[in-house]
Amino acid sequence: MELGIVQLDKSNAGVGTFEKSNQRRLGMGKRNLIVLALGAFSLTACNLPAFGAFRGATTQGQNEFHLWQGFILTAIVVGIVTWGALFYAVFKFRRCGDQIPKQTHSNLKWELIYTIIPVLIVIGLFAATYVTENEITNVSSHPALRVTVVAYQWGWKFEYPGGVNIVPKGANYPTLELPEGKTTTIKLVSNDVVHGFYIPEFNFSRYALPGVTNYFDFKPTRAGYFEGRCSQLCGLYHAEMLFHVRVVSSSDFNNWLTTQQQKVTA
Ligand SMILES: [Cu+2]
């Protein structure tokens, strides 16, 4: 009998060891999967899709773009977890037998989890928005250039130092010239009604309000030619309130401005 008991104990111990090692192996598998997923995520972080937005042609626009990416990625993760839980319940407990979920009055652990995690997500999104918006609206005290943008029914005027005024000429829309890699502070005003100064590829729009002066900075990250438009319905020829933005190298910009200033004094 004793031998039998000892043998039984031994066999129990054997089962226990097998289960433990199996659990350990499962645990390792999950951990490896998480490490792999995190590694893949950090490797592809730079090449994440744009999710329909512009990547931003200014440092401010890129900040806005990264905030957008963060929001979309968060939404995707929340969506996967929520839809995953929903479909799990739908399929596992669908009515094709007598199987019903375990009936419990409450589950404190899960109630805490599904309360705390969403609150943390909202706090995280709020903090990211607060930091990013502060970066975007920050106005430099020593910009390389100051330009006044005047919105009016129905056009734009760009005022540069030295009395240089860029206005629509005939059928040609005006071009806002900016130096690449330098900070330009824009002073935005309106002469009449509410307009919207919008440059899609800069991920930026700001009201031009009568009686209100708005300041903001652009630091273009690449040379190029971009479209601009009025984003507020401001009257009959609102659709004609178009403009261009041309970002050129700093030296090309200085040459251009000098030429324009010479034209003024000539
Ligand atoms: Cu307008």
PDB file of N, CA, C and O in Angstrom, residues 33 97 123 209 214:
ATOM      1  N   LEU A  33       5.568  36.849 -28.038  1.00  0.00           N
ATOM      2  CA  LEU A  33       4.644  37.447 -29.003  1.00  0.00           C
ATOM      3  C   LEU A  33       4.526  38.955 -28.766  1.00  0.00           C
ATOM      4  O   LEU A  33       4.545  39.752 -29.711  1.00  0.00           O
ATOM      5  N   GLY A  97     -27.277  25.703 -28.308  1.00  0.00           N
ATOM      6  CA  GLY A  97     -27.203  24.675 -27.292  1.00  0.00           C
ATOM      7  C   GLY A  97     -27.641  25.286 -25.977  1.00  0.00           C
ATOM      8  O   GLY A  97     -28.234  26.359 -25.964  1.00  0.00           O
ATOM      9  N   ILE A 123      -6.903  60.581 -20.804  1.00  0.00           N
ATOM     10  CA  ILE A 123      -5.882  61.464 -20.218  1.00  0.00           C
ATOM     11  C   ILE A 123      -4.670  61.554 -21.160  1.00  0.00           C
ATOM     12  O   ILE A 123      -4.137  62.634 -21.408  1.00  0.00           O
ATOM     13  N   LEU A 209     -10.072  87.118 -38.680  1.00  0.00           N
ATOM     14  CA  LEU A 209     -11.270  87.736 -38.108  1.00  0.00           C
ATOM     15  C   LEU A 209     -11.159  89.255 -38.135  1.00  0.00           C
ATOM     16  O   LEU A 209     -10.115  89.800 -37.764  1.00  0.00           O
ATOM     17  N   ASN A 214      -4.220  87.659 -35.415  1.00  0.00           N
ATOM     18  CA  ASN A 214      -3.698  86.337 -35.056  1.00  0.00           C
ATOM     19  C   ASN A 214      -2.237  86.213 -35.468  1.00  0.00           C
ATOM     20  O   ASN A 214      -1.854  86.660 -36.555  1.00  0.00           O
TER      21      ASN A 214
END
